[in-house]
mmCIF file of C-alpha atoms in Angstrom:
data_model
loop_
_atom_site.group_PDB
_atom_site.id
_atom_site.type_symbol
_atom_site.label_atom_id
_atom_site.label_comp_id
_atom_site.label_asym_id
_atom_site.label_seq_id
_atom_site.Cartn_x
_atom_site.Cartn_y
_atom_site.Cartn_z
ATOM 1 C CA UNK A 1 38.267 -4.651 -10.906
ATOM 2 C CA UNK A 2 37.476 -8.219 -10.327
ATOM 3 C CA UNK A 3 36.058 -10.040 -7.014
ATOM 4 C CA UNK A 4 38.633 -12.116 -5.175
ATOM 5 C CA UNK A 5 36.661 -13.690 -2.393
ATOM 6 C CA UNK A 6 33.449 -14.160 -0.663
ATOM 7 C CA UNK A 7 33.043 -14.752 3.290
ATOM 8 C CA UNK A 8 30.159 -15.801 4.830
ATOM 9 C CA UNK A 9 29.650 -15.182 8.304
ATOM 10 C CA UNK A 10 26.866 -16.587 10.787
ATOM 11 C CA UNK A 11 25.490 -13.722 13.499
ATOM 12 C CA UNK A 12 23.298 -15.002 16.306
ATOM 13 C CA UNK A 13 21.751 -12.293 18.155
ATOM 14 C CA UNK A 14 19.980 -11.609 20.670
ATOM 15 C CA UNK A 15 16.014 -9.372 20.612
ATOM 16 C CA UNK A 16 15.476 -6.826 23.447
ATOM 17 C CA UNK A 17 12.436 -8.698 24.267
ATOM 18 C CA UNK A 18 10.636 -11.569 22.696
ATOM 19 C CA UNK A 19 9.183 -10.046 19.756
ATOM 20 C CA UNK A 20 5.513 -11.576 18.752
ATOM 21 C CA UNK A 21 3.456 -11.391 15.127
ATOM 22 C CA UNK A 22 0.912 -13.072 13.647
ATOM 23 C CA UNK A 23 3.172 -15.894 12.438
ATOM 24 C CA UNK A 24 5.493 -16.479 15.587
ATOM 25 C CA UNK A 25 7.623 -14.828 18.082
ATOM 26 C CA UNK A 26 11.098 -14.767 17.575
ATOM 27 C CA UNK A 27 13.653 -13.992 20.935
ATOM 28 C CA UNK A 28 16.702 -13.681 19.030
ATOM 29 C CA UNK A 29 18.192 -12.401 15.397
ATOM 30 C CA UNK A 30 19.853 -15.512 13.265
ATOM 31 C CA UNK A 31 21.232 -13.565 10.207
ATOM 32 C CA UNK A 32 24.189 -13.613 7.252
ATOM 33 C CA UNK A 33 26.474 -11.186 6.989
ATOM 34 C CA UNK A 34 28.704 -11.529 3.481
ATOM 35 C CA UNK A 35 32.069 -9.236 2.526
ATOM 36 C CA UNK A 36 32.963 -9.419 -1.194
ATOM 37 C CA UNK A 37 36.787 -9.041 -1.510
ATOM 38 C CA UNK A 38 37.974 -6.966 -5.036
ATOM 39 C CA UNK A 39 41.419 -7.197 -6.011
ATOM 40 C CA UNK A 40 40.885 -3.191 -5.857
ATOM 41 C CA UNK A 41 41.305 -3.324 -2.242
ATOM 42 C CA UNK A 42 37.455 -2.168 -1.976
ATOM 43 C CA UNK A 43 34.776 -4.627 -0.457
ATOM 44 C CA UNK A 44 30.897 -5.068 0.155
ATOM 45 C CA UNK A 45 29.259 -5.800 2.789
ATOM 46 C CA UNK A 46 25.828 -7.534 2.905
ATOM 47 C CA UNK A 47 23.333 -9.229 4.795
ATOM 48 C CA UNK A 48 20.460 -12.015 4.806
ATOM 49 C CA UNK A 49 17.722 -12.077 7.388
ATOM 50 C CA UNK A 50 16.609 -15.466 6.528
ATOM 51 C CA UNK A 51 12.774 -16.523 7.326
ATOM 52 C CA UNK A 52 11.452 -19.820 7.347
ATOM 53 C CA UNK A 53 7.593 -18.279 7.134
ATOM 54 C CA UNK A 54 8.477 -15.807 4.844
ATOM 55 C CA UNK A 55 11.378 -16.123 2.671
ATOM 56 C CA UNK A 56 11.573 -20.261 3.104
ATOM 57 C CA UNK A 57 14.762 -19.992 4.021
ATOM 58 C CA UNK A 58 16.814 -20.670 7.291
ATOM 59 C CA UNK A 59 20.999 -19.345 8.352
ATOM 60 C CA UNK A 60 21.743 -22.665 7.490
ATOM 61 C CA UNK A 61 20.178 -22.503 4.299
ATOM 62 C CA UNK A 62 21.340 -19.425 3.192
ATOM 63 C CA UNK A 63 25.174 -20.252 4.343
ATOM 64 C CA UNK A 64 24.910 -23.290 1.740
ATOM 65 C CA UNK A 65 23.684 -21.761 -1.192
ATOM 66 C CA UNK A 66 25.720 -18.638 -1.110
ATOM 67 C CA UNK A 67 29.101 -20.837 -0.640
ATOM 68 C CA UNK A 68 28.268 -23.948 -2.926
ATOM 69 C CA UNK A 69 26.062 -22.470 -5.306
ATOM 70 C CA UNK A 70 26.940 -17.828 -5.234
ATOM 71 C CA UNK A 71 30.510 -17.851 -4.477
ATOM 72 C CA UNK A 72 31.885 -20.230 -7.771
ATOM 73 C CA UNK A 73 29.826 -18.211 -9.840
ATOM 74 C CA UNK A 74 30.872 -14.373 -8.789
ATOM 75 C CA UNK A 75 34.191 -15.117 -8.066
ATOM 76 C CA UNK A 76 36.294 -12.922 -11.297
ATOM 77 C CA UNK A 77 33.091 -10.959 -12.308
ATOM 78 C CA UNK A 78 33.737 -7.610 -12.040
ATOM 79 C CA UNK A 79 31.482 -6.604 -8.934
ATOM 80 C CA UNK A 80 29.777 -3.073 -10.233
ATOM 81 C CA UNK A 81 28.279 -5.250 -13.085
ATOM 82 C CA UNK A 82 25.254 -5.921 -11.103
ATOM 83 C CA UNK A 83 22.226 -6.812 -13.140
ATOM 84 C CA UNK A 84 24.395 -9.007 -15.213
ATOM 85 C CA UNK A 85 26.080 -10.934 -12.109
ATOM 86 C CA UNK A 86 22.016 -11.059 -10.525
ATOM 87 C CA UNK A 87 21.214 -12.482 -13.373
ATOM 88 C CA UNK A 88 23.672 -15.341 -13.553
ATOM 89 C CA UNK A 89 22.462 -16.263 -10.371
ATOM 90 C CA UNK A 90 18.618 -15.901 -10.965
ATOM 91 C CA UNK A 91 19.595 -18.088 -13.457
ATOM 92 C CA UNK A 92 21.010 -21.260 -11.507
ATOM 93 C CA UNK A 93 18.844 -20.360 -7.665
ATOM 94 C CA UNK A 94 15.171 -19.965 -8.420
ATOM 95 C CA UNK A 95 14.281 -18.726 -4.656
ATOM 96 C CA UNK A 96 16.960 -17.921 -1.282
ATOM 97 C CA UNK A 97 15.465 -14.244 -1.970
ATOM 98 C CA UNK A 98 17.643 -13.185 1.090
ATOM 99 C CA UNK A 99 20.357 -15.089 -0.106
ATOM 100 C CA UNK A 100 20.669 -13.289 -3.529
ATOM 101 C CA UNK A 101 19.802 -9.564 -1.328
ATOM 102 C CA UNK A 102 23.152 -10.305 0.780
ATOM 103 C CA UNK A 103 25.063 -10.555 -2.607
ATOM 104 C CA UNK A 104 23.101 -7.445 -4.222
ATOM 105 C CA UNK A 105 23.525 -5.413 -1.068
ATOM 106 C CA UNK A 106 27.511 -6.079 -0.974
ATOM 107 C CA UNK A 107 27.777 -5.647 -4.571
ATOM 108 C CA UNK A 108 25.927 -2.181 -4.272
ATOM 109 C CA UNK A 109 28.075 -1.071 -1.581
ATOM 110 C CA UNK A 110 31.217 -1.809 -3.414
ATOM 111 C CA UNK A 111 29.664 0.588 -6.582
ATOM 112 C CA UNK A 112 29.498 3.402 -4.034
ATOM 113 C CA UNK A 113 32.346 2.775 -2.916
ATOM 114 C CA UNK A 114 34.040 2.642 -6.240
ATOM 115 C CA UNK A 115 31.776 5.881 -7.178
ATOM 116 C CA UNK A 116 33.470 7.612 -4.058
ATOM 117 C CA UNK A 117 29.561 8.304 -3.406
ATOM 118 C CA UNK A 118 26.885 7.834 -0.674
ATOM 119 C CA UNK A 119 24.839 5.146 -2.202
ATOM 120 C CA UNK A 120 21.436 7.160 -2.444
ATOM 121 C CA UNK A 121 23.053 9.555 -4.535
ATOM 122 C CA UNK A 122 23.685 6.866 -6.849
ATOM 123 C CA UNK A 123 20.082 5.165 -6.912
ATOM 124 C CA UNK A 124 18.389 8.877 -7.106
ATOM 125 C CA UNK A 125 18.967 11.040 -4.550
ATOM 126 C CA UNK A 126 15.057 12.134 -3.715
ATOM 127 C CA UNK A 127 15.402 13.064 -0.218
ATOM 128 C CA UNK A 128 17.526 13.309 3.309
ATOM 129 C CA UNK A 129 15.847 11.532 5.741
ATOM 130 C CA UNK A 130 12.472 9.591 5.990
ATOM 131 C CA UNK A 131 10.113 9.326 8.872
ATOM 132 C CA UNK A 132 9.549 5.704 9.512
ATOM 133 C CA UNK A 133 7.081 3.488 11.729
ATOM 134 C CA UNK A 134 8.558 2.065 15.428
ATOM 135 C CA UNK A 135 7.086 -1.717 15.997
ATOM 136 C CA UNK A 136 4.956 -2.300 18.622
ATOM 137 C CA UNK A 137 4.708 -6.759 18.775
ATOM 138 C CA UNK A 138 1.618 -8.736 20.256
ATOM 139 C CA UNK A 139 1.509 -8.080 23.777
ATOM 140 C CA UNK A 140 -1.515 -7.806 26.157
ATOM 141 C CA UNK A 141 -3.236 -4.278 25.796
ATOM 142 C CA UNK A 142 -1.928 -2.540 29.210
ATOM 143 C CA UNK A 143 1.920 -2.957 27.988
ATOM 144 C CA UNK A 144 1.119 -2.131 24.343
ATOM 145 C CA UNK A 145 -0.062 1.209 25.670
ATOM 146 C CA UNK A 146 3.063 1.819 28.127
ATOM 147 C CA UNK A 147 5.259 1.091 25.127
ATOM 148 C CA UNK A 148 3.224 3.363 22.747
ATOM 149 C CA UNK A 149 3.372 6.345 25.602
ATOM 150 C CA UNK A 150 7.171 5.558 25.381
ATOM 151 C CA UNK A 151 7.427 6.019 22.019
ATOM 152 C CA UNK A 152 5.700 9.293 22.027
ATOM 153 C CA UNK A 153 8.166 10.553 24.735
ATOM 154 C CA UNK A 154 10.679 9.426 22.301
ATOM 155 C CA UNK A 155 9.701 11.579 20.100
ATOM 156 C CA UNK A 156 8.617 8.590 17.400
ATOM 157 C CA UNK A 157 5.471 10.043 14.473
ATOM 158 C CA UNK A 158 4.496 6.888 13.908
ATOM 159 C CA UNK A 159 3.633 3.951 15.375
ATOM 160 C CA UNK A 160 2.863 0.560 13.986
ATOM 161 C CA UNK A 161 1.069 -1.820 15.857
ATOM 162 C CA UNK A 162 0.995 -5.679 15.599
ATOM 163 C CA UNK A 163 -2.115 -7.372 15.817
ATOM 164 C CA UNK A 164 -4.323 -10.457 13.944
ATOM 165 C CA UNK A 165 -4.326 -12.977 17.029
ATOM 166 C CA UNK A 166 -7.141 -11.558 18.913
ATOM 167 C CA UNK A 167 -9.710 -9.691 16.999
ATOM 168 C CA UNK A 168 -11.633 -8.749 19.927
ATOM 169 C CA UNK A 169 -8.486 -7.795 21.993
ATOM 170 C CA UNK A 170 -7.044 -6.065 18.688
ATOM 171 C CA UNK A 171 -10.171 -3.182 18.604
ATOM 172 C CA UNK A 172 -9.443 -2.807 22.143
ATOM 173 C CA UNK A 173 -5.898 -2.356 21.926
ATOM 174 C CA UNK A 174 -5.965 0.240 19.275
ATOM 175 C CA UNK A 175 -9.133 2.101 21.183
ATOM 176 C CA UNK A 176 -7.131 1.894 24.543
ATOM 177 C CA UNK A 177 -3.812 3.819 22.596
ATOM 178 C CA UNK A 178 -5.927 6.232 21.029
ATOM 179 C CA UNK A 179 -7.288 7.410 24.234
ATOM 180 C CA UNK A 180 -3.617 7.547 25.505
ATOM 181 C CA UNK A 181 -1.757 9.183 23.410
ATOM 182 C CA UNK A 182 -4.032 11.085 21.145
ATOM 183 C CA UNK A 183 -4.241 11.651 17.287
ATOM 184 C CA UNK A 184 -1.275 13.876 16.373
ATOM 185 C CA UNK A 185 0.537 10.507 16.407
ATOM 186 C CA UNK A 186 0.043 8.194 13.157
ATOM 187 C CA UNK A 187 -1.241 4.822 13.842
ATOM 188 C CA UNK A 188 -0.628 1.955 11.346
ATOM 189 C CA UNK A 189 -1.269 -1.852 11.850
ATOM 190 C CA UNK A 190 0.109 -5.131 10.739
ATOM 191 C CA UNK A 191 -2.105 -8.473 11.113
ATOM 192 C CA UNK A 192 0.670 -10.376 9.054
ATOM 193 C CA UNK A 193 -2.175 -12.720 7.777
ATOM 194 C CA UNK A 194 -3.540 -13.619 10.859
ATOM 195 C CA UNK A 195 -7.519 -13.374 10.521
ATOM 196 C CA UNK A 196 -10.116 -14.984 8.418
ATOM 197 C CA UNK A 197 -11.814 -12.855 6.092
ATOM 198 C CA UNK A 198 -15.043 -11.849 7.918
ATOM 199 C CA UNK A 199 -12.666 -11.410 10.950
ATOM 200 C CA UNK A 200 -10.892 -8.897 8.771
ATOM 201 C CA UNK A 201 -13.815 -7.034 7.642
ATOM 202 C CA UNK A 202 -15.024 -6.608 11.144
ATOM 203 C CA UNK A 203 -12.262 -5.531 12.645
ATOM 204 C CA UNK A 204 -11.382 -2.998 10.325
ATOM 205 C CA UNK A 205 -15.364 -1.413 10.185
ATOM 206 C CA UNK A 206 -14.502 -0.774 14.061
ATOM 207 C CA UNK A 207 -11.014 0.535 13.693
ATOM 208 C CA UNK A 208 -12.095 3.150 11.044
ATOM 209 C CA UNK A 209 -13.156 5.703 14.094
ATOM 210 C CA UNK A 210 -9.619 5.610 14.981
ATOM 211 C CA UNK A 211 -8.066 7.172 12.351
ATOM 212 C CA UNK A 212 -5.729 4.119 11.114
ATOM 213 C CA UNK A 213 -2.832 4.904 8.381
ATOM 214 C CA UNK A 214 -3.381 1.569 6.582
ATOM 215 C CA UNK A 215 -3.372 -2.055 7.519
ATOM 216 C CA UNK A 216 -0.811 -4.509 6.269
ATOM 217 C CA UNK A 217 -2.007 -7.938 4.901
ATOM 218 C CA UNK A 218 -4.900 -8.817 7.015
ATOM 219 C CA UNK A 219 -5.372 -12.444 4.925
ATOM 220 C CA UNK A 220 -3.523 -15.278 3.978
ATOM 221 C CA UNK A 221 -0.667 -13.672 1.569
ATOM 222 C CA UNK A 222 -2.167 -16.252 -1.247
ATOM 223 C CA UNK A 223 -6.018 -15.234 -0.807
ATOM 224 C CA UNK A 224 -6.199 -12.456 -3.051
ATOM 225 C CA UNK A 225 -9.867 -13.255 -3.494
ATOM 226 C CA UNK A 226 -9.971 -12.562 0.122
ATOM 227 C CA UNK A 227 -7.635 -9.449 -0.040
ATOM 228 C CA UNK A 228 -9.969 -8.198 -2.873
ATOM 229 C CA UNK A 229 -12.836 -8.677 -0.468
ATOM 230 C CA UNK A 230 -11.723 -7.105 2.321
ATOM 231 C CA UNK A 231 -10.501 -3.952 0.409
ATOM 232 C CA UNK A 232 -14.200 -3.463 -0.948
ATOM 233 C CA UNK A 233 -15.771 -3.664 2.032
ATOM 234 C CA UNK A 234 -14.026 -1.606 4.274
ATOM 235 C CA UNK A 235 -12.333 1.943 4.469
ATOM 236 C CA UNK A 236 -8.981 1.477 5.740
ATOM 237 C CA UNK A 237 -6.166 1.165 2.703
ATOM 238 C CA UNK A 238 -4.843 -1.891 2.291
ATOM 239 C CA UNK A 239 -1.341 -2.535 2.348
ATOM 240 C CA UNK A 240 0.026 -6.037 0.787
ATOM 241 C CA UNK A 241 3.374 -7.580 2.319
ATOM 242 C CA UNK A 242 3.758 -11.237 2.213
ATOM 243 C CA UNK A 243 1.495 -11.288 -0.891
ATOM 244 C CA UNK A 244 4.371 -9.294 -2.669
ATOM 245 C CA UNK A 245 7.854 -10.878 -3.348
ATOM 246 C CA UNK A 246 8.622 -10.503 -6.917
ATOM 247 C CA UNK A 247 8.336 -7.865 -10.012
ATOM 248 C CA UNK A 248 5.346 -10.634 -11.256
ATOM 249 C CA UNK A 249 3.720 -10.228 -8.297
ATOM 250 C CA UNK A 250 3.265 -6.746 -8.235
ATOM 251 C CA UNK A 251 1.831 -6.800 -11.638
ATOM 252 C CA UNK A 252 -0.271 -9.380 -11.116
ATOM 253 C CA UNK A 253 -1.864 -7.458 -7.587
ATOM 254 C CA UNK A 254 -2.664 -4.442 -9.823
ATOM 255 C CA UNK A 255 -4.152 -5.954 -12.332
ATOM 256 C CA UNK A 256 -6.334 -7.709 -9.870
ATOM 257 C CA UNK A 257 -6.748 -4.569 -8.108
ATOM 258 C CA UNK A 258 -6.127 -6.258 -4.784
ATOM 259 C CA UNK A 259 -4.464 -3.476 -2.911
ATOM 260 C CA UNK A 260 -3.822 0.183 -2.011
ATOM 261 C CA UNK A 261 -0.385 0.009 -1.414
ATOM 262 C CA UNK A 262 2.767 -1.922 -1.536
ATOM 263 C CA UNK A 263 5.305 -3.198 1.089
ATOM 264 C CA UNK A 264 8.901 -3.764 -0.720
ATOM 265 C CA UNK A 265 11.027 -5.297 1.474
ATOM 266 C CA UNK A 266 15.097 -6.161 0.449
ATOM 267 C CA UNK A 267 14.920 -9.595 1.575
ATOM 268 C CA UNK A 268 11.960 -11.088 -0.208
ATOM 269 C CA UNK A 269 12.807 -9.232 -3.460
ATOM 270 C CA UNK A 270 16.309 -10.581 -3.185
ATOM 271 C CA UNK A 271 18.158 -7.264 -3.011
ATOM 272 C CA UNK A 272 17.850 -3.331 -3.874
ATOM 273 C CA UNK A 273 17.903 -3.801 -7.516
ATOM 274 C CA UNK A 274 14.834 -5.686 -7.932
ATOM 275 C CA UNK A 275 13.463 -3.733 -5.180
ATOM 276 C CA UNK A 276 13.750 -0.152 -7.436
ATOM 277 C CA UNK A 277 11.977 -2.375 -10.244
ATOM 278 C CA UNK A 278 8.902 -2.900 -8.360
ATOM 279 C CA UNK A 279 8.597 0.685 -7.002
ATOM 280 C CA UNK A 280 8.709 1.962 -10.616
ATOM 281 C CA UNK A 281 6.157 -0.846 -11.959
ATOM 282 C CA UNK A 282 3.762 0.622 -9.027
ATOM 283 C CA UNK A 283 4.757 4.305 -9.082
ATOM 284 C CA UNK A 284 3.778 3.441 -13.078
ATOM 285 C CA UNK A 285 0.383 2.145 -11.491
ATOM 286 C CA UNK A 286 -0.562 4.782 -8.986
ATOM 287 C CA UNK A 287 0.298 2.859 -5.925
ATOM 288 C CA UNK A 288 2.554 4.637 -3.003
ATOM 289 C CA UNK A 289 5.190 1.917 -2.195
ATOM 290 C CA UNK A 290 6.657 1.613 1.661
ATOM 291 C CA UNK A 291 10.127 0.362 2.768
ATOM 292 C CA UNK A 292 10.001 -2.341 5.148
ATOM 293 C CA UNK A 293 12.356 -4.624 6.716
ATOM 294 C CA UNK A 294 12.756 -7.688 8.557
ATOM 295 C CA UNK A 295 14.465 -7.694 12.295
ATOM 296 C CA UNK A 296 18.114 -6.673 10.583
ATOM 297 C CA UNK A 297 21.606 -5.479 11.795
ATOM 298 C CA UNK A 298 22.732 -2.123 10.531
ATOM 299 C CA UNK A 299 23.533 -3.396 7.083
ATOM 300 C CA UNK A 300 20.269 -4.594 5.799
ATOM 301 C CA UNK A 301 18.448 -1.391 7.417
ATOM 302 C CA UNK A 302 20.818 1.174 5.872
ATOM 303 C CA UNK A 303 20.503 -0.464 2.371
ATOM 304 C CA UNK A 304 16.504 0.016 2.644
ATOM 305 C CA UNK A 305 17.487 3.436 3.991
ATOM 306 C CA UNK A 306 19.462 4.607 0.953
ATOM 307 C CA UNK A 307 16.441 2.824 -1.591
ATOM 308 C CA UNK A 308 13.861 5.022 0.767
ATOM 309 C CA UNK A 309 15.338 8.046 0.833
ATOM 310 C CA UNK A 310 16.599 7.849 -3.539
ATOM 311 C CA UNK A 311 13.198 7.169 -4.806
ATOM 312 C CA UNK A 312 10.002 9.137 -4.908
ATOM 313 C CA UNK A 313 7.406 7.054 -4.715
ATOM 314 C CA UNK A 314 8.616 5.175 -1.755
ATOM 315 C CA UNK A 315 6.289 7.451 0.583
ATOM 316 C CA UNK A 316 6.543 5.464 3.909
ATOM 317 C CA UNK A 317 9.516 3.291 6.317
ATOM 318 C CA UNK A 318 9.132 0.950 8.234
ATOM 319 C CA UNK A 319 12.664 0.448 8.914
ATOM 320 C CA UNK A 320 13.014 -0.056 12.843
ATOM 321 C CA UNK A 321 14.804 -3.535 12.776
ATOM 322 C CA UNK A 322 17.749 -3.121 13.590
ATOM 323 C CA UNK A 323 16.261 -0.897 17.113
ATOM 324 C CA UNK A 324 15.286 -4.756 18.407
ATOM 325 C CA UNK A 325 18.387 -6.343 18.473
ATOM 326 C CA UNK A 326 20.298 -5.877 22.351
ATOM 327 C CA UNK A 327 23.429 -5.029 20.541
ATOM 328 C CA UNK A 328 24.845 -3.394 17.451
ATOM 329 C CA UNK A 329 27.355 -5.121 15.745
ATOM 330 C CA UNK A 330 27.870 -2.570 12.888
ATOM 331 C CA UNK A 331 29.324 1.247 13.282
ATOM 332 C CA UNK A 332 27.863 4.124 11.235
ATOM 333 C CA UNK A 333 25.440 3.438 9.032
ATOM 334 C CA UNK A 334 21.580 4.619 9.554
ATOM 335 C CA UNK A 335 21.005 6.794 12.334
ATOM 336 C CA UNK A 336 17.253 6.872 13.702
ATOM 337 C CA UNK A 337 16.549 9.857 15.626
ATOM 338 C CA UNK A 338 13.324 11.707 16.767
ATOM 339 C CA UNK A 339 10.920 8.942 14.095
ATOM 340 C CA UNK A 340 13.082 9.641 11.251
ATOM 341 C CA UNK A 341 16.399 7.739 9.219
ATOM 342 C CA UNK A 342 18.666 8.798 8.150
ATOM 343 C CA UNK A 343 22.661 8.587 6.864
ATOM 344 C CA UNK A 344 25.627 9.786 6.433
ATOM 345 C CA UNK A 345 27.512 11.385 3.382
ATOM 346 C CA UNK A 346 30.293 8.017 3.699
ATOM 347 C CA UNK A 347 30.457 6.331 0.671
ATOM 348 C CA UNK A 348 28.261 3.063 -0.505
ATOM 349 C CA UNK A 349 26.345 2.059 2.314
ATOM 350 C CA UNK A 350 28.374 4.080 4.895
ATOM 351 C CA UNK A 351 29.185 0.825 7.167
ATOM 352 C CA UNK A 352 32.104 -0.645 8.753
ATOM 353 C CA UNK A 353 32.292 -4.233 11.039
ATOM 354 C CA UNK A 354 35.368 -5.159 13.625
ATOM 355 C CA UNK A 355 37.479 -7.180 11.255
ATOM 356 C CA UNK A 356 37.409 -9.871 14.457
ATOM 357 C CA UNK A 357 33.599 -10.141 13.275
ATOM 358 C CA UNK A 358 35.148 -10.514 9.500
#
């Protein structure tokens, strides 16, 4: 078996609502989706969620260096040869980490495809479903509270809350949904870098009553002084994201002991293979890995589904993305239902696109 052809293809779509972080507020979802073609008759799909804060990349971007620099290289490898085809291209494209996942994702899909297999059976197999955080962006406190309420109706476990704009407002947010909805929900919270050290400290000495899960990067992802700080002077476990791209990365946070816990996201590690590397190097180290995602269609969310739900020390999701965009382009797939994802028993990744969208 031998791939044919690769197709790139552009998706603009767009949010429910403007969604707001730390870093900016994005209104709609400017992605990649790729199909590898085998002369087998089985294809891939992947997909790239391109960030220009986080991964340094843009649609644009990603469009070029999968058709003028990817596609000459794959086309004739045989496609379930993974690690050696990633390699060839680690070896000519240094970054595009969302770039390379699109290829890894459509190359996995084809193996469980090939395997006649759901693809977490293939990467391990660990579990059936995950419970995994719902995003809450930066909105004034009285609508983060209706949308947390909703939520809870919902039936969602846990909520994850976006702050690091307003450290003031931030306490008061969090102290205003605790009074509303109680503590049998989970609370976690996300300042994607957005305070200064000392804001960092303080705000997490006052959110300790609260009962918070774990905070995710509350400093400048290339502080780790600062992230080292924080961590010994406060309570609440910290939880590094943009800080953590690559399998060198992860091993130089624990030898710096910088963190509590790791965010692996598909897109900065460049795909699901390097992704399983880095949750063995911390499972090796003690340190409980989560899933996370960017704002995704169906295809990037189910791949992080299938790598949550295979491997054991992946103990928490945040895999909500594809819930923000104000339509669904892709058919099965992950199903999120009552705080939890899950998927089917279809083989590979278990999706299918409208071949108009192909």
């Amino acid at each position: 078996m031998n791939i044919t052809n690769l197709i790139t293809n552009p998706v603009t779509i767009l949010l429910k609502q403007p969604f707001k972080i730390a870093l900016g507020t994005d209104v709609t979802y400017d992605g990649v989706i790729v199909k590898i073609e085998t002369d087998a008759g089985i294809f891939g799909l992947g997909e790239a969620s391109p960030s220009a804060t986080v991964t340094g990349e843009t649609q644009g971007t990603v469009i070029d260096v999968i058709e003028n620099k990817i596609r000459p290289t794959i086309i004739g490898k045989n496609p379930i040869l993974i690690e050696n085809i990633m390699a060839e291209i680690d070896s000519i494209i240094l970054h595009n980490s969302s770039a390379k996942c699109a290829i890894d994702i459509a190359l996995h899909d084809i193996l469980g495809k090939y395997a006649h297999l759901p693809l977490k059976n293939l990467l391990g197999g660990f579990r059936d479903k995950i419970t995994t955080s719902i995003t809450i962006g930066i909105k004034p406190i009285i609508p983060t509270v209706e949308e947390a309420k909703r939520f809870v109706r919902n039936g969602v476990k846990v909520i994850k809350v976006k702050i690091g704009e307003n450290p003031v407002e931030d306490v008061e947010k969090i102290k205003a949904i605790r009074e509303e909805i109680g503590y049998s929900i989970k609370l976690r919270v996300d300042a994607n870098q957005g305070y200064e050290v000392s804001d960092a400290i303080d705000v997490l000495k006052k959110l300790e009553r609260y009962d918070i899960e774990f905070i995710e990067q509350p400093v400048a992802y290339r502080d780790i002084q600062g992230l080292k700080t924080v961590r010994a002077k406060t309570c609440i476990p910290i939880m590094v994201d943009e800080s953590l791209h690559s399998k060198e990365d992860a091993i130089n946070l624990i030898r710096q002991e910088v963190c509590d816990l790791f965010n692996i996201k598909l897109m900065k590690s460049g795909g699901i293979m390097e992704g399983m590397k880095i949750i063995t190097i911390a499972e090796a180290a003690g340190i409980p890995c989560m899933i996370g995602c960017m704002t995704e269609t169906k295809i990037g969310i189910s791949a992080a589904t299938h790598l949550g739900l295979a491997m054991k020390n992946v103990k928490y999701a945040d895999l909500d993305g594809h819930l923000m965009l104000k339509k669904d382009i892709v058919e099965g797939g992950v199903v999120t239902e009552n705080g939890e994802n899950r998927v089917t028993d279809e083989e590979g990744l278990g999706v299918r696109m409208p071949e108009s969208l192909l």
